[in-house]
Tab-separated table of C-alpha atoms and ligand atoms in Angstrom:
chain	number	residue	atom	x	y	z
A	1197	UNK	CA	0.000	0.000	0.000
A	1198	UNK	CA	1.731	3.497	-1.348
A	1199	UNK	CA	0.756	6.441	0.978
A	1200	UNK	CA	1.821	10.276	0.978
A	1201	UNK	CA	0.342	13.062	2.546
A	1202	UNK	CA	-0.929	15.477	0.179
A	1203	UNK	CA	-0.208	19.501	0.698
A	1204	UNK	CA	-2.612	19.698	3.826
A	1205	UNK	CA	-0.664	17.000	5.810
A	1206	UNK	CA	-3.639	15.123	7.319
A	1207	UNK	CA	-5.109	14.684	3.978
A	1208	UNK	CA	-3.638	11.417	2.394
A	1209	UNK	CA	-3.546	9.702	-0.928
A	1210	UNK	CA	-3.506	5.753	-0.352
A	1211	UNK	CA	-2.971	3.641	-3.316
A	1212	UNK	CA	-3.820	-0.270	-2.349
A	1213	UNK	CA	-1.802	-3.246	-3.950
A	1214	UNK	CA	-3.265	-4.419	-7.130
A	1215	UNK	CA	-2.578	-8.072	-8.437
A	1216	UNK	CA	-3.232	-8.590	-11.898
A	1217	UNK	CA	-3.378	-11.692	-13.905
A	1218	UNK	CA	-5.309	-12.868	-17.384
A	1219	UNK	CA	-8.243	-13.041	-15.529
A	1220	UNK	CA	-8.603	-9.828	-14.184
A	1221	UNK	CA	-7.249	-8.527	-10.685
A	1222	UNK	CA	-7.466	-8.789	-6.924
A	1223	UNK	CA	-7.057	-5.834	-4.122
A	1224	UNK	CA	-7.586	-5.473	-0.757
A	1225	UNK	CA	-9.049	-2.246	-0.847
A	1226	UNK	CA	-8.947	-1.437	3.171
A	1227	UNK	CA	-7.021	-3.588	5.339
A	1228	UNK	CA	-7.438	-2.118	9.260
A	1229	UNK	CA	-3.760	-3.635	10.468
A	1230	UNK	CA	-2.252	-1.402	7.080
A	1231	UNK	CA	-4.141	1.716	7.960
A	1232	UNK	CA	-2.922	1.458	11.779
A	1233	UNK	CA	0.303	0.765	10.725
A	1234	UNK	CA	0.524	4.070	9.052
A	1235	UNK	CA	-0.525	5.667	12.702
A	1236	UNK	CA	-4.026	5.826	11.711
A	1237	UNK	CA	-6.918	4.625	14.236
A	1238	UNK	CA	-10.214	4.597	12.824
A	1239	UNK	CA	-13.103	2.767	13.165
A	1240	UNK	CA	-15.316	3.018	9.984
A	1241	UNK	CA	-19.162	1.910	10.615
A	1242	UNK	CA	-20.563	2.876	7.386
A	1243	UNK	CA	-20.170	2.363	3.937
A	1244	UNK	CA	-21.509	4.670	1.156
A	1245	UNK	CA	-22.388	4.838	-2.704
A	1246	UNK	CA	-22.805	7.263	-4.424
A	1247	UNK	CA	-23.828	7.153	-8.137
A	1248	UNK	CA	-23.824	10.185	-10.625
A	1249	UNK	CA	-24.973	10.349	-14.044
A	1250	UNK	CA	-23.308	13.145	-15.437
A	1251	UNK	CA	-19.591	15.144	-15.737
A	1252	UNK	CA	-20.344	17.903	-13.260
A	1253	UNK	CA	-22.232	16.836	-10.678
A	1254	UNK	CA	-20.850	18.463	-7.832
A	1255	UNK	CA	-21.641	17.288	-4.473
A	1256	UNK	CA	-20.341	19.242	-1.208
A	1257	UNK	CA	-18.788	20.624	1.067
A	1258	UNK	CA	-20.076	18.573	3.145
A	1259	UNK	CA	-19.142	17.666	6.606
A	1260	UNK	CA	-21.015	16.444	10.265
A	1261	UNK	CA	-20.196	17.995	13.382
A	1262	UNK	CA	-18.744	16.846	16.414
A	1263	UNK	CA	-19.790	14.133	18.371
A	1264	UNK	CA	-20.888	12.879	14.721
A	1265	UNK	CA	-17.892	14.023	12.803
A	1266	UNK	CA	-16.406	11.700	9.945
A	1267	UNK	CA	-13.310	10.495	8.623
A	1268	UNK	CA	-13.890	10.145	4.965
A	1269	UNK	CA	-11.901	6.761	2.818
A	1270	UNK	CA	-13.072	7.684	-0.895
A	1271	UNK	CA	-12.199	5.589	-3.753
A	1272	UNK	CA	-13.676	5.516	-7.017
A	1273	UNK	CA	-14.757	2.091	-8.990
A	1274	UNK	CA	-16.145	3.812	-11.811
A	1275	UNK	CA	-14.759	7.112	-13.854
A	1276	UNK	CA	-13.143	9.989	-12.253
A	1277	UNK	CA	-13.906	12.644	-9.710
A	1278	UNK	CA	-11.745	15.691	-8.394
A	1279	UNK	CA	-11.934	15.568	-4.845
A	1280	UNK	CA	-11.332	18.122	-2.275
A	1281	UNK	CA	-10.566	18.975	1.040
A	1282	UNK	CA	-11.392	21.922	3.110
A	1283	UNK	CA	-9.431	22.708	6.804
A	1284	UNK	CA	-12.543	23.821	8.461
A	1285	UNK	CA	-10.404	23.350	12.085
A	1286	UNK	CA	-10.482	27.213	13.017
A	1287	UNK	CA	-7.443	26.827	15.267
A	1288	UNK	CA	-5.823	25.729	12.669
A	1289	UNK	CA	-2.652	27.348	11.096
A	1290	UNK	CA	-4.204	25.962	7.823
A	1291	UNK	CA	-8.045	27.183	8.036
A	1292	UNK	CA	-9.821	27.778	5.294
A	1293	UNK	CA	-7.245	25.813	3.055
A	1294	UNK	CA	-7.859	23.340	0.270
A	1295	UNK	CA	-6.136	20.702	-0.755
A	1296	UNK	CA	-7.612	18.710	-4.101
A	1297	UNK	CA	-7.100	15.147	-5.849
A	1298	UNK	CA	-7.761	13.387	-8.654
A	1299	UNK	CA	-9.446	10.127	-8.015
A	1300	UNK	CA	-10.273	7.833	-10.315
A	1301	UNK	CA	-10.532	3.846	-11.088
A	1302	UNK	CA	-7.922	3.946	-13.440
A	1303	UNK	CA	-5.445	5.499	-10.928
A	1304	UNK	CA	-6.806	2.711	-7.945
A	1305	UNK	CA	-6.179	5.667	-5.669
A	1306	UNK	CA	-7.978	6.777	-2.530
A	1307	UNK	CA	-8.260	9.825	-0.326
A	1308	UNK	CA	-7.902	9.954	3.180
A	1309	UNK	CA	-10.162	12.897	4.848
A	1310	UNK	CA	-9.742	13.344	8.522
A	1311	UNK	CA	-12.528	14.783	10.859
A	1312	UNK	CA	-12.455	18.497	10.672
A	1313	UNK	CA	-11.743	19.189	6.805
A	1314	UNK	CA	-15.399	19.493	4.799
A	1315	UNK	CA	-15.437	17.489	1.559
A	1316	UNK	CA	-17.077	17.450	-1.909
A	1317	UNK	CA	-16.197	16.172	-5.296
A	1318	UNK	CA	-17.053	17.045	-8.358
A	1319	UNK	CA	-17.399	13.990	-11.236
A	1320	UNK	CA	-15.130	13.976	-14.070
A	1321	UNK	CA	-16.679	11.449	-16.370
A	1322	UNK	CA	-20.596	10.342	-16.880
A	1323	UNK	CA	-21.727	7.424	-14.732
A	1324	UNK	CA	-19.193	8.049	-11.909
A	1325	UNK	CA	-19.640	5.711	-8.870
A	1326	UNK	CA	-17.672	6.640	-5.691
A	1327	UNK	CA	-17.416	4.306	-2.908
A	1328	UNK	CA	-16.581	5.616	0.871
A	1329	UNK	CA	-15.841	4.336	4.107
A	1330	UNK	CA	-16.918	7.026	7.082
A	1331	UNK	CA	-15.933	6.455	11.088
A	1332	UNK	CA	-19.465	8.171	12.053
A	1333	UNK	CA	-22.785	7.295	11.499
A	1334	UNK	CA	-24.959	9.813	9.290
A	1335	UNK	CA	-26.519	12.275	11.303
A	1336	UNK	CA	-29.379	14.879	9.456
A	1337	UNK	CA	-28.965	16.642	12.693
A	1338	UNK	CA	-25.219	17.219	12.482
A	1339	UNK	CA	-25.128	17.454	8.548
A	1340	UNK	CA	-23.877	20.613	7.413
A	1341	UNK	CA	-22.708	22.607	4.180
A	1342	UNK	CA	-20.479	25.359	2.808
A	1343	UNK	CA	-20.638	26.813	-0.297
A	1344	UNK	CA	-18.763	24.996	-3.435
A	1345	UNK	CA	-17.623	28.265	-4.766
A	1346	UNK	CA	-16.762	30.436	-1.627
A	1347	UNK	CA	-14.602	33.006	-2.697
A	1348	UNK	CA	-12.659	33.163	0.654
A	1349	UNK	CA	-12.045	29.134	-0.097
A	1350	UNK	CA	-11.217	29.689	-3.351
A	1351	UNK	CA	-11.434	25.954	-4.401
A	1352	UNK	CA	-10.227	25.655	-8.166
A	1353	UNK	CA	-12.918	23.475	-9.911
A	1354	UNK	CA	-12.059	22.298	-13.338
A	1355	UNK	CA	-13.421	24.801	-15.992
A	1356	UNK	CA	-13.632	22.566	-18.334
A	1357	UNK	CA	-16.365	20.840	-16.853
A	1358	UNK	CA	-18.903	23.053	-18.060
A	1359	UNK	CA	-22.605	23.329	-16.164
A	1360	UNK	CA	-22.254	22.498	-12.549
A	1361	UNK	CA	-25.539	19.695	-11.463
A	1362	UNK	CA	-26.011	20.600	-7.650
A	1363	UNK	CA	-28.904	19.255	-4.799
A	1364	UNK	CA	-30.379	22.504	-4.066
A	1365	UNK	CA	-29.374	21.919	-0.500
A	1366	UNK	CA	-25.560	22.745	-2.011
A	1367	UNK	CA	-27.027	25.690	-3.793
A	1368	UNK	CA	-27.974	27.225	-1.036
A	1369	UNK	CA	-24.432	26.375	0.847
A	1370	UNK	CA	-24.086	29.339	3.518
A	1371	UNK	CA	-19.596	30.831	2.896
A	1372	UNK	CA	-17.235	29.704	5.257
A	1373	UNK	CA	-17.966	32.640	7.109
A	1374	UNK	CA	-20.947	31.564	8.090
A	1375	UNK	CA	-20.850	27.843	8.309
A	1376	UNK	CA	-20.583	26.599	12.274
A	1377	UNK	CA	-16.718	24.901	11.957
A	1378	UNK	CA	-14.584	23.136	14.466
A	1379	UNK	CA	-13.225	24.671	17.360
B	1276	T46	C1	-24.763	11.311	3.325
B	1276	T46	C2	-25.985	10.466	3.548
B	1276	T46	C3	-27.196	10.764	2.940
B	1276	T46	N1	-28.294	9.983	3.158
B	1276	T46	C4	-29.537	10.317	2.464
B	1276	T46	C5	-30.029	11.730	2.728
B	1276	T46	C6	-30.678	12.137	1.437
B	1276	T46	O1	-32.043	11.730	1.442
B	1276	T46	C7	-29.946	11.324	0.367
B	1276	T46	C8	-28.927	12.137	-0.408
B	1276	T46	O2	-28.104	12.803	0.527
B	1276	T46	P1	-27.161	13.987	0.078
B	1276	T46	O3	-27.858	14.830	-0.953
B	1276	T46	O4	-26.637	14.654	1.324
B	1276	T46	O5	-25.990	13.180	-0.639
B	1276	T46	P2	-24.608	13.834	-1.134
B	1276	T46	O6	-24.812	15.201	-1.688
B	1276	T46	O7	-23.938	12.810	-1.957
B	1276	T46	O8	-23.815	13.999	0.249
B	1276	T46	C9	-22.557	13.399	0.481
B	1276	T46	O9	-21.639	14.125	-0.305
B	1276	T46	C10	-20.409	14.489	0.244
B	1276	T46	C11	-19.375	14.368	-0.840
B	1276	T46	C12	-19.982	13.809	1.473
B	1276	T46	O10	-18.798	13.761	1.805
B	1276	T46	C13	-20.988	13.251	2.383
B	1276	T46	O11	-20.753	11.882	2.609
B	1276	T46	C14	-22.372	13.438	1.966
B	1276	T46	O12	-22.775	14.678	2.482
B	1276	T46	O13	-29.272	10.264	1.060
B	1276	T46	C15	-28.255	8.874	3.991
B	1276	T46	O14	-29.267	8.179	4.193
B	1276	T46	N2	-27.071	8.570	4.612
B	1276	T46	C16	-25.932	9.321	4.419
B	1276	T46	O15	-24.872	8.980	5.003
């Protein structure tokens, strides 16, 4: 398993072992024992899916406050999405920083989001599926948003995308500035 920590430290790309062979390949694509042996301890309880049709559907930022806060392990079985990550921590040095990835089947990456960074992605290809572990049960109650395109964030989506598809819950995002972060 290849790991490196990406500009915001706590972020981290993990790339599993793939074994190939005529008919096909294998991976273990989480193994507990690796992740703690690169000083991570998580407990993930949930598994999600999340299916998009088209090249620009943008979903976040998204993150769940504390006690229901998430660590985030996104991979991608199908297409491409850019991924990003948001230091929401306000005593952090790095508040208000992003930090983005490409993650896509073809690459057999993952991102590694740690509690306190927001997330969202926004799908590359048509017919993306994206496939995450989280440490926190979903909670409506501790759900919240910022906005994709906060200019204080500054987050630089792909132009070439074209029209943005959004919920209209991320439409109506508050900034950063408004948005209840961590302590
Ligand atoms: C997140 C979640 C949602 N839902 C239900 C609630 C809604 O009825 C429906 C769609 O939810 P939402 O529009 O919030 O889905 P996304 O926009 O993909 O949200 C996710 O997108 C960004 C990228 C994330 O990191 C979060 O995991 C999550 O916020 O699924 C559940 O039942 N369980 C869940 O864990």
């Amino acid at each position: 398993m290849y790991v490196r920590s990406l500009a915001l430290a706590e972020v981290l790309e993990i790339v599993p072992q793939k074994f190939e062979d005529e008919r096909g390949f294998f991976s273990e694509t989480y193994n507990e024992r690796e992740i703690n042996r690169i000083g991570l301890t998580l407990t993930f309880v949930q598994d999600n899916h999340s299916y998009s049709v088209h090249k620009g559907v943008l979903r976040g930022l998204h993150y769940q406050l504390p006690p229901k806060a998430q660590d985030k392990l996104v991979r991608v079985v199908k297409g491409a999405i850019l991924d990003v990550a948001v230091d929401i921590r306000r005593s952090s040095v790095t508040f208000g920083q992003w930090v983005a990835l490409e993650v896509a089947a073809d690459r057999w990456n993952q991102i590694f989001i740690p509690k306190g960074f927001a997330h969202g992605f926004v799908t590359l290809t048509d017919h993306t599926e994206v496939i995450y572990k989280v440490s926190e049960y979903y909670s409506p109650e501790h759900d919240r948003s910022i906005r994709f395109d906060d200019p204080a964030i500054g987050i630089a989506w792909p132009s070439s995308i074209g029209e943005l598809i959004l919920s209209e819950k991320d439409r109506q995002a508050p900034p950063l500035s408004m948005a209840t972060v961590f302590e």
